[in-house]
Amino acid sequence: MLTDSKIAMIAERLRQSSHEFRELEEAHHRLDLELIQLQKRHVLTPAEELTMKDLHKEKLAKKDKMAELIRVHRDHELQTAPQ
């Protein structure tokens, strides 16, 4: 199990070295902002509720992919570390 500090260190390395990770993180933040804007409304139309649900799903998918990249990077580090 990774600690929060180890995850943060790996994420920072990926931010510097992985275009894919940066794109995922930017998209995740953008989706978060869109959700915040929708949540500010007192009443949502049915279409807005569906949009909100889709945004949540997409945001979760981005987060899952970032977590996968972190795991792959960690596993790669463990395999290449001197014994």
N, CA, C and O atoms as a MOPAC input file, in Angstrom:
PM7 MOZYME 1SCF
protein

 N      0.85300 1    -1.18800 1     0.00000 1
 C      0.00000 1     0.00000 1     0.00000 1
 C      0.89000 1     1.24000 1     0.00000 1
 O      1.87300 1     1.31500 1     0.73700 1
 N      0.53500 1     2.19300 1    -0.82400 1
 C      1.30200 1     3.43100 1    -0.90400 1
 C      0.81900 1     4.44100 1     0.12900 1
 O     -0.37800 1     4.55000 1     0.39600 1
 N      1.75700 1     5.16800 1     0.69800 1
 C      1.38100 1     6.24800 1     1.61000 1
 C      1.04700 1     7.48000 1     0.79200 1
 O      1.41000 1     7.57300 1    -0.38100 1
 N      0.35500 1     8.42400 1     1.41200 1
 C     -0.01200 1     9.65000 1     0.70900 1
 C      1.20800 1    10.40500 1     0.20200 1
 O      1.18800 1    10.96400 1    -0.89500 1
 N      2.27600 1    10.41900 1     1.00500 1
 C      3.47600 1    11.14700 1     0.58000 1
 C      4.15200 1    10.45600 1    -0.60200 1
 O      4.67100 1    11.13000 1    -1.49200 1
 N      4.15400 1     9.13200 1    -0.62400 1
 C      4.74200 1     8.39000 1    -1.75100 1
 C      3.91000 1     8.61100 1    -3.01600 1
 O      4.46100 1     8.78500 1    -4.10300 1
 N      2.59900 1     8.60300 1    -2.87100 1
 C      1.72200 1     8.86800 1    -4.01900 1
 C      1.97800 1    10.26700 1    -4.55200 1
 O      2.06100 1    10.46300 1    -5.76500 1
 N      2.10500 1    11.24000 1    -3.66100 1
 C      2.34900 1    12.62200 1    -4.07200 1
 C      3.68500 1    12.74600 1    -4.79600 1
 O      3.79400 1    13.48500 1    -5.77500 1
 N      4.69800 1    12.03000 1    -4.32300 1
 C      6.01700 1    12.08100 1    -4.98000 1
 C      5.94600 1    11.48400 1    -6.38700 1
 O      6.49900 1    12.04600 1    -7.33200 1
 N      5.27200 1    10.36000 1    -6.51900 1
 C      5.14600 1     9.72300 1    -7.83000 1
 C      4.32000 1    10.60400 1    -8.76000 1
 O      4.66100 1    10.76500 1    -9.93300 1
 N      3.23700 1    11.17400 1    -8.24100 1
 C      2.39400 1    12.05200 1    -9.06500 1
 C      3.19400 1    13.24900 1    -9.55700 1
 O      3.04200 1    13.65900 1   -10.70700 1
 N      4.04100 1    13.81500 1    -8.70800 1
 C      4.85300 1    14.95700 1    -9.11500 1
 C      5.83700 1    14.55600 1   -10.21300 1
 O      6.02900 1    15.30200 1   -11.17400 1
 N      6.45900 1    13.39200 1   -10.07800 1
 C      7.36000 1    12.91100 1   -11.13000 1
 C      6.61000 1    12.70000 1   -12.44100 1
 O      7.12400 1    13.01100 1   -13.51600 1
 N      5.38600 1    12.16700 1   -12.34400 1
 C      4.59300 1    11.95000 1   -13.55300 1
 C      4.16800 1    13.27500 1   -14.18100 1
 O      4.10600 1    13.38900 1   -15.40600 1
 N      3.87600 1    14.27700 1   -13.35100 1
 C      3.53600 1    15.59900 1   -13.89000 1
 C      4.68400 1    16.14300 1   -14.74000 1
 O      4.46700 1    16.77100 1   -15.77600 1
 N      5.89000 1    15.89200 1   -14.28800 1
 C      7.06700 1    16.40100 1   -14.98400 1
 C      7.42300 1    15.58300 1   -16.21500 1
 O      7.97600 1    16.11900 1   -17.17400 1
 N      7.11000 1    14.28400 1   -16.20000 1
 C      7.59600 1    13.41200 1   -17.26600 1
 C      6.51700 1    12.85700 1   -18.20300 1
 O      6.83600 1    12.39000 1   -19.29600 1
 N      5.26300 1    12.90300 1   -17.79400 1
 C      4.21300 1    12.24300 1   -18.58200 1
 C      3.17200 1    13.24000 1   -19.09100 1
 O      2.42300 1    13.84200 1   -18.32200 1
 N      3.15600 1    13.38700 1   -20.39900 1
 C      2.16000 1    14.25700 1   -21.03100 1
 C      0.74800 1    13.72300 1   -20.76700 1
 O     -0.17800 1    14.49300 1   -20.51500 1
 N      0.59700 1    12.39600 1   -20.82700 1
 C     -0.70900 1    11.77800 1   -20.59900 1
 C     -1.22300 1    12.08900 1   -19.19100 1
 O     -2.39500 1    12.42200 1   -19.01700 1
 N     -0.34700 1    11.98100 1   -18.18900 1
 C     -0.75900 1    12.25800 1   -16.81100 1
 C     -1.19100 1    13.71900 1   -16.66300 1
 O     -2.21000 1    14.00500 1   -16.03400 1
 N     -0.42100 1    14.63900 1   -17.24100 1
 C     -0.78100 1    16.06100 1   -17.15900 1
 C     -2.12600 1    16.33800 1   -17.81800 1
 O     -2.93800 1    17.09700 1   -17.28800 1
 N     -2.36200 1    15.72200 1   -18.97500 1
 C     -3.64600 1    15.90700 1   -19.66600 1
 C     -4.79800 1    15.37000 1   -18.82300 1
 O     -5.84200 1    16.01200 1   -18.71400 1
 N     -4.61000 1    14.19800 1   -18.23000 1
 C     -5.65500 1    13.61700 1   -17.38000 1
 C     -5.93800 1    14.50700 1   -16.17600 1
 O     -7.09400 1    14.73000 1   -15.81400 1
 N     -4.88300 1    15.00700 1   -15.56400 1
 C     -5.04700 1    15.85400 1   -14.38800 1
 C     -5.75600 1    17.16400 1   -14.74200 1
 O     -6.62700 1    17.62300 1   -14.00200 1
 N     -5.38000 1    17.76300 1   -15.87300 1
 C     -6.04100 1    18.99300 1   -16.31300 1
 C     -7.51600 1    18.75100 1   -16.61900 1
 O     -8.36900 1    19.56100 1   -16.25700 1
 N     -7.81300 1    17.64300 1   -17.28200 1
 C     -9.20500 1    17.30400 1   -17.58600 1
 C     -9.99400 1    17.06500 1   -16.30100 1
 O    -11.14800 1    17.47900 1   -16.19000 1
 N     -9.37600 1    16.40200 1   -15.34100 1
 C    -10.01400 1    16.13700 1   -14.05000 1
 C    -10.36900 1    17.45300 1   -13.35700 1
 O    -11.47200 1    17.60600 1   -12.83000 1
 N     -9.43100 1    18.39900 1   -13.36000 1
 C     -9.68500 1    19.70200 1   -12.73700 1
 C    -10.78500 1    20.46800 1   -13.48000 1
 O    -11.63900 1    21.10600 1   -12.86500 1
 N    -10.74700 1    20.39200 1   -14.80900 1
 C    -11.76100 1    21.07600 1   -15.61600 1
 C    -13.15700 1    20.50600 1   -15.32700 1
 O    -14.12400 1    21.25600 1   -15.19300 1
 N    -13.25000 1    19.19300 1   -15.23400 1
 C    -14.53300 1    18.55600 1   -14.91600 1
 C    -15.00500 1    18.96200 1   -13.52200 1
 O    -16.19700 1    19.17800 1   -13.30000 1
 N    -14.07200 1    19.06400 1   -12.59900 1
 C    -14.39900 1    19.48900 1   -11.24300 1
 C    -15.01100 1    20.89400 1   -11.25400 1
 O    -16.00000 1    21.15500 1   -10.56900 1
 N    -14.41900 1    21.78100 1   -12.03100 1
 C    -14.95500 1    23.14900 1   -12.12600 1
 C    -16.35200 1    23.16300 1   -12.74200 1
 O    -17.21900 1    23.91400 1   -12.29500 1
 N    -16.57300 1    22.34200 1   -13.75900 1
 C    -17.89700 1    22.25800 1   -14.37800 1
 C    -18.93000 1    21.74900 1   -13.37300 1
 O    -20.05300 1    22.25200 1   -13.31300 1
 N    -18.54200 1    20.75800 1   -12.59300 1
 C    -19.45900 1    20.22100 1   -11.58000 1
 C    -19.77300 1    21.26900 1   -10.51800 1
 O    -20.91800 1    21.38700 1   -10.08100 1
 N    -18.77500 1    22.02000 1   -10.10600 1
 C    -19.00200 1    23.07800 1    -9.11700 1
 C    -20.00400 1    24.09500 1    -9.64500 1
 O    -20.88000 1    24.54700 1    -8.90700 1
 N    -19.87900 1    24.45500 1   -10.91500 1
 C    -20.80900 1    25.41600 1   -11.50300 1
 C    -22.23600 1    24.86900 1   -11.50800 1
 O    -23.18100 1    25.59900 1   -11.20800 1
 N    -22.39300 1    23.60400 1   -11.84300 1
 C    -23.73500 1    23.01000 1   -11.83900 1
 C    -24.29300 1    22.89800 1   -10.42200 1
 O    -25.49000 1    23.09100 1   -10.20900 1
 N    -23.43500 1    22.58800 1    -9.45700 1
 C    -23.89500 1    22.42300 1    -8.07800 1
 C    -24.31800 1    23.74100 1    -7.44300 1
 O    -25.03400 1    23.74400 1    -6.44100 1
 N    -23.88800 1    24.84700 1    -8.00800 1
 C    -24.27200 1    26.15700 1    -7.47400 1
 C    -25.74100 1    26.48200 1    -7.75600 1
 O    -26.34600 1    27.31900 1    -7.08700 1
 N    -26.29000 1    25.81200 1    -8.74700 1
 C    -27.69100 1    26.06900 1    -9.10200 1
 C    -28.61300 1    25.41700 1    -8.07400 1
 O    -28.33100 1    24.33100 1    -7.56700 1
 N    -29.69900 1    26.08700 1    -7.78100 1
 C    -30.64800 1    25.55000 1    -6.80200 1
 C    -31.52100 1    24.44800 1    -7.40200 1
 O    -31.87400 1    23.48100 1    -6.72700 1
 N    -31.85600 1    24.61100 1    -8.66500 1
 C    -32.70600 1    23.63600 1    -9.33700 1
 C    -32.05900 1    23.27800 1   -10.67100 1
 O    -31.65300 1    24.15100 1   -11.43900 1
 N    -31.97300 1    21.98000 1   -10.92700 1
 C    -31.40200 1    21.51100 1   -12.18600 1
 C    -32.50100 1    20.92300 1   -13.05800 1
 O    -33.42000 1    20.26700 1   -12.56800 1
 N    -32.39100 1    21.17000 1   -14.35500 1
 C    -33.31000 1    20.53300 1   -15.29400 1
 C    -32.90300 1    19.06100 1   -15.40800 1
 O    -31.79200 1    18.69100 1   -15.02900 1
 N    -33.79900 1    18.22900 1   -15.92600 1
 C    -33.42700 1    16.81300 1   -16.12000 1
 C    -32.17300 1    16.66100 1   -16.99700 1
 O    -31.34900 1    15.77900 1   -16.75600 1
 N    -32.03600 1    17.51200 1   -18.00000 1
 C    -30.85400 1    17.45000 1   -18.86900 1
 C    -29.59000 1    17.81400 1   -18.08600 1
 O    -28.54000 1    17.19900 1   -18.27200 1
 N    -29.69700 1    18.81100 1   -17.21600 1
 C    -28.54700 1    19.20700 1   -16.39500 1
 C    -28.17700 1    18.11600 1   -15.39000 1
 O    -26.99900 1    17.90500 1   -15.09900 1
 N    -29.19000 1    17.42700 1   -14.86400 1
 C    -28.91500 1    16.31700 1   -13.94900 1
 C    -28.16500 1    15.19000 1   -14.66100 1
 O    -27.24800 1    14.59000 1   -14.10000 1
 N    -28.56800 1    14.91200 1   -15.90200 1
 C    -27.86300 1    13.89500 1   -16.69300 1
 C    -26.44100 1    14.34400 1   -17.00200 1
 O    -25.50400 1    13.54800 1   -16.94600 1
 N    -26.28800 1    15.60700 1   -17.32400 1
 C    -24.95900 1    16.15700 1   -17.57900 1
 C    -24.08400 1    16.01100 1   -16.34200 1
 O    -22.91900 1    15.62600 1   -16.43400 1
 N    -24.65500 1    16.32200 1   -15.18900 1
 C    -23.91800 1    16.22100 1   -13.93600 1
 C    -23.49100 1    14.77700 1   -13.68100 1
 O    -22.36000 1    14.52400 1   -13.26600 1
 N    -24.38200 1    13.84900 1   -13.92700 1
 C    -24.07300 1    12.43400 1   -13.74200 1
 C    -22.94700 1    12.00800 1   -14.69000 1
 O    -22.02900 1    11.29500 1   -14.28400 1
 N    -23.01800 1    12.44200 1   -15.94400 1
 C    -21.98200 1    12.11300 1   -16.91600 1
 C    -20.63400 1    12.72700 1   -16.53400 1
 O    -19.59000 1    12.09600 1   -16.69600 1
 N    -20.66400 1    13.95800 1   -16.02700 1
 C    -19.43100 1    14.61000 1   -15.59100 1
 C    -18.79000 1    13.85100 1   -14.43300 1
 O    -17.57100 1    13.68400 1   -14.39100 1
 N    -19.61900 1    13.39000 1   -13.49400 1
 C    -19.11200 1    12.59600 1   -12.36900 1
 C    -18.43800 1    11.31600 1   -12.87300 1
 O    -17.35400 1    10.95600 1   -12.41500 1
 N    -19.08800 1    10.63600 1   -13.81700 1
 C    -18.53000 1     9.40100 1   -14.36200 1
 C    -17.20400 1     9.66600 1   -15.07300 1
 O    -16.23600 1     8.92500 1   -14.90000 1
 N    -17.17200 1    10.72500 1   -15.87000 1
 C    -15.95800 1    11.05100 1   -16.61100 1
 C    -14.82300 1    11.43900 1   -15.65900 1
 O    -13.67100 1    11.05600 1   -15.86200 1
 N    -15.16700 1    12.20600 1   -14.61700 1
 C    -14.17400 1    12.61500 1   -13.63000 1
 C    -13.59700 1    11.39000 1   -12.92600 1
 O    -12.38400 1    11.30100 1   -12.73300 1
 N    -14.44600 1    10.45700 1   -12.54700 1
 C    -13.99900 1     9.24000 1   -11.88200 1
 C    -13.10800 1     8.41100 1   -12.81100 1
 O    -12.11200 1     7.83800 1   -12.37000 1
 N    -13.46500 1     8.35000 1   -14.08600 1
 C    -12.64600 1     7.60900 1   -15.04900 1
 C    -11.25400 1     8.23300 1   -15.17000 1
 O    -10.25700 1     7.51700 1   -15.25900 1
 N    -11.18700 1     9.55700 1   -15.17300 1
 C     -9.88600 1    10.24700 1   -15.23500 1
 C     -9.06900 1     9.94000 1   -13.98100 1
 O     -7.87000 1     9.67600 1   -14.06700 1
 N     -9.71100 1     9.97400 1   -12.83400 1
 C     -9.01600 1     9.70100 1   -11.57300 1
 C     -8.51200 1     8.26100 1   -11.54000 1
 O     -7.39800 1     8.00200 1   -11.08400 1
 N     -9.32400 1     7.33100 1   -12.02000 1
 C     -8.91600 1     5.92100 1   -12.07600 1
 C     -7.71200 1     5.73100 1   -12.99300 1
 O     -6.79900 1     4.96900 1   -12.67300 1
 N     -7.70900 1     6.41500 1   -14.12200 1
 C     -6.59200 1     6.30600 1   -15.06500 1
 C     -5.32000 1     6.90200 1   -14.45800 1
 O     -4.23500 1     6.34700 1   -14.63400 1
 N     -5.44200 1     8.03000 1   -13.74300 1
 C     -4.26900 1     8.61300 1   -13.08000 1
 C     -3.72900 1     7.64300 1   -12.03000 1
 O     -2.51600 1     7.47300 1   -11.90700 1
 N     -4.62200 1     7.00900 1   -11.27500 1
 C     -4.20100 1     6.03900 1   -10.26100 1
 C     -3.49800 1     4.84900 1   -10.91700 1
 O     -2.52300 1     4.32400 1   -10.37800 1
 N     -3.99100 1     4.43200 1   -12.06900 1
 C     -3.35800 1     3.33500 1   -12.79100 1
 C     -1.94200 1     3.72800 1   -13.22700 1
 O     -1.01300 1     2.93000 1   -13.10600 1
 N     -1.77700 1     4.94600 1   -13.73000 1
 C     -0.45700 1     5.40700 1   -14.13600 1
 C      0.49700 1     5.46100 1   -12.94400 1
 O      1.67400 1     5.12500 1   -13.07300 1
 N     -0.00500 1     5.87900 1   -11.79700 1
 C      0.81500 1     5.91400 1   -10.58800 1
 C      1.24400 1     4.50000 1   -10.19800 1
 O      2.40600 1     4.27800 1    -9.85500 1
 N      0.31000 1     3.54000 1   -10.24800 1
 C      0.64500 1     2.15100 1    -9.91300 1
 C      1.68900 1     1.58600 1   -10.88200 1
 O      2.64300 1     0.92900 1   -10.46300 1
 N      1.50200 1     1.84700 1   -12.16700 1
 C      2.45000 1     1.34700 1   -13.17200 1
 C      3.83600 1     1.94600 1   -12.93500 1
 O      4.84500 1     1.24500 1   -13.00600 1
 N      3.87400 1     3.23600 1   -12.65700 1
 C      5.14600 1     3.90600 1   -12.40000 1
 C      5.81200 1     3.32100 1   -11.14600 1
 O      7.01800 1     3.07400 1   -11.13400 1
 N      5.02500 1     3.10600 1   -10.10700 1
 C      5.55000 1     2.51400 1    -8.87000 1
 C      6.10200 1     1.11900 1    -9.13800 1
 O      7.20200 1     0.78500 1    -8.69600 1
 N      5.34000 1     0.31200 1    -9.85900 1
 C      5.78700 1    -1.05200 1   -10.15900 1
 C      7.06800 1    -1.04000 1   -10.98200 1
 O      7.96300 1    -1.85700 1   -10.76400 1
 N      7.15100 1    -0.11700 1   -11.92200 1
 C      8.35800 1     0.00800 1   -12.74500 1
 C      9.55200 1     0.38700 1   -11.87200 1
 O     10.64400 1    -0.15600 1   -12.04400 1
 N      9.34900 1     1.31400 1   -10.93900 1
 C     10.42100 1     1.71500 1   -10.02200 1
 C     10.87800 1     0.53600 1    -9.16700 1
 O     12.07500 1     0.35500 1    -8.94200 1
 N      9.93000 1    -0.26200 1    -8.69500 1
 C     10.27100 1    -1.41100 1    -7.86000 1
 C     11.06000 1    -2.46000 1    -8.63700 1
 O     11.97000 1    -3.08500 1    -8.09200 1
 N     10.71500 1    -2.65200 1    -9.90100 1
 C     11.40000 1    -3.64300 1   -10.72400 1
 C     12.81100 1    -3.20700 1   -11.10000 1
 O     13.70600 1    -4.03900 1   -11.25300 1
 N     13.00500 1    -1.89900 1   -11.24700 1
 C     14.32300 1    -1.40900 1   -11.67500 1
 C     15.20500 1    -0.99400 1   -10.51600 1
 O     16.36600 1    -0.64200 1   -10.72500 1
 N     14.68300 1    -1.02700 1    -9.29700 1
 C     15.47100 1    -0.64900 1    -8.11100 1
 C     16.52700 1    -1.70800 1    -7.84300 1
 O     16.27500 1    -2.90400 1    -7.99300 1
 N     17.71700 1    -1.25600 1    -7.44300 1
 C     18.76400 1    -2.23100 1    -7.11200 1
 C     18.35200 1    -3.06800 1    -5.89800 1
 O     17.77900 1    -2.55700 1    -4.93600 1
 N     18.64900 1    -4.32000 1    -5.96600 1
 C     18.26600 1    -5.25300 1    -4.89300 1
 C     19.26900 1    -5.25500 1    -3.78100 1
 O     19.10300 1    -5.98000 1    -2.80000 1

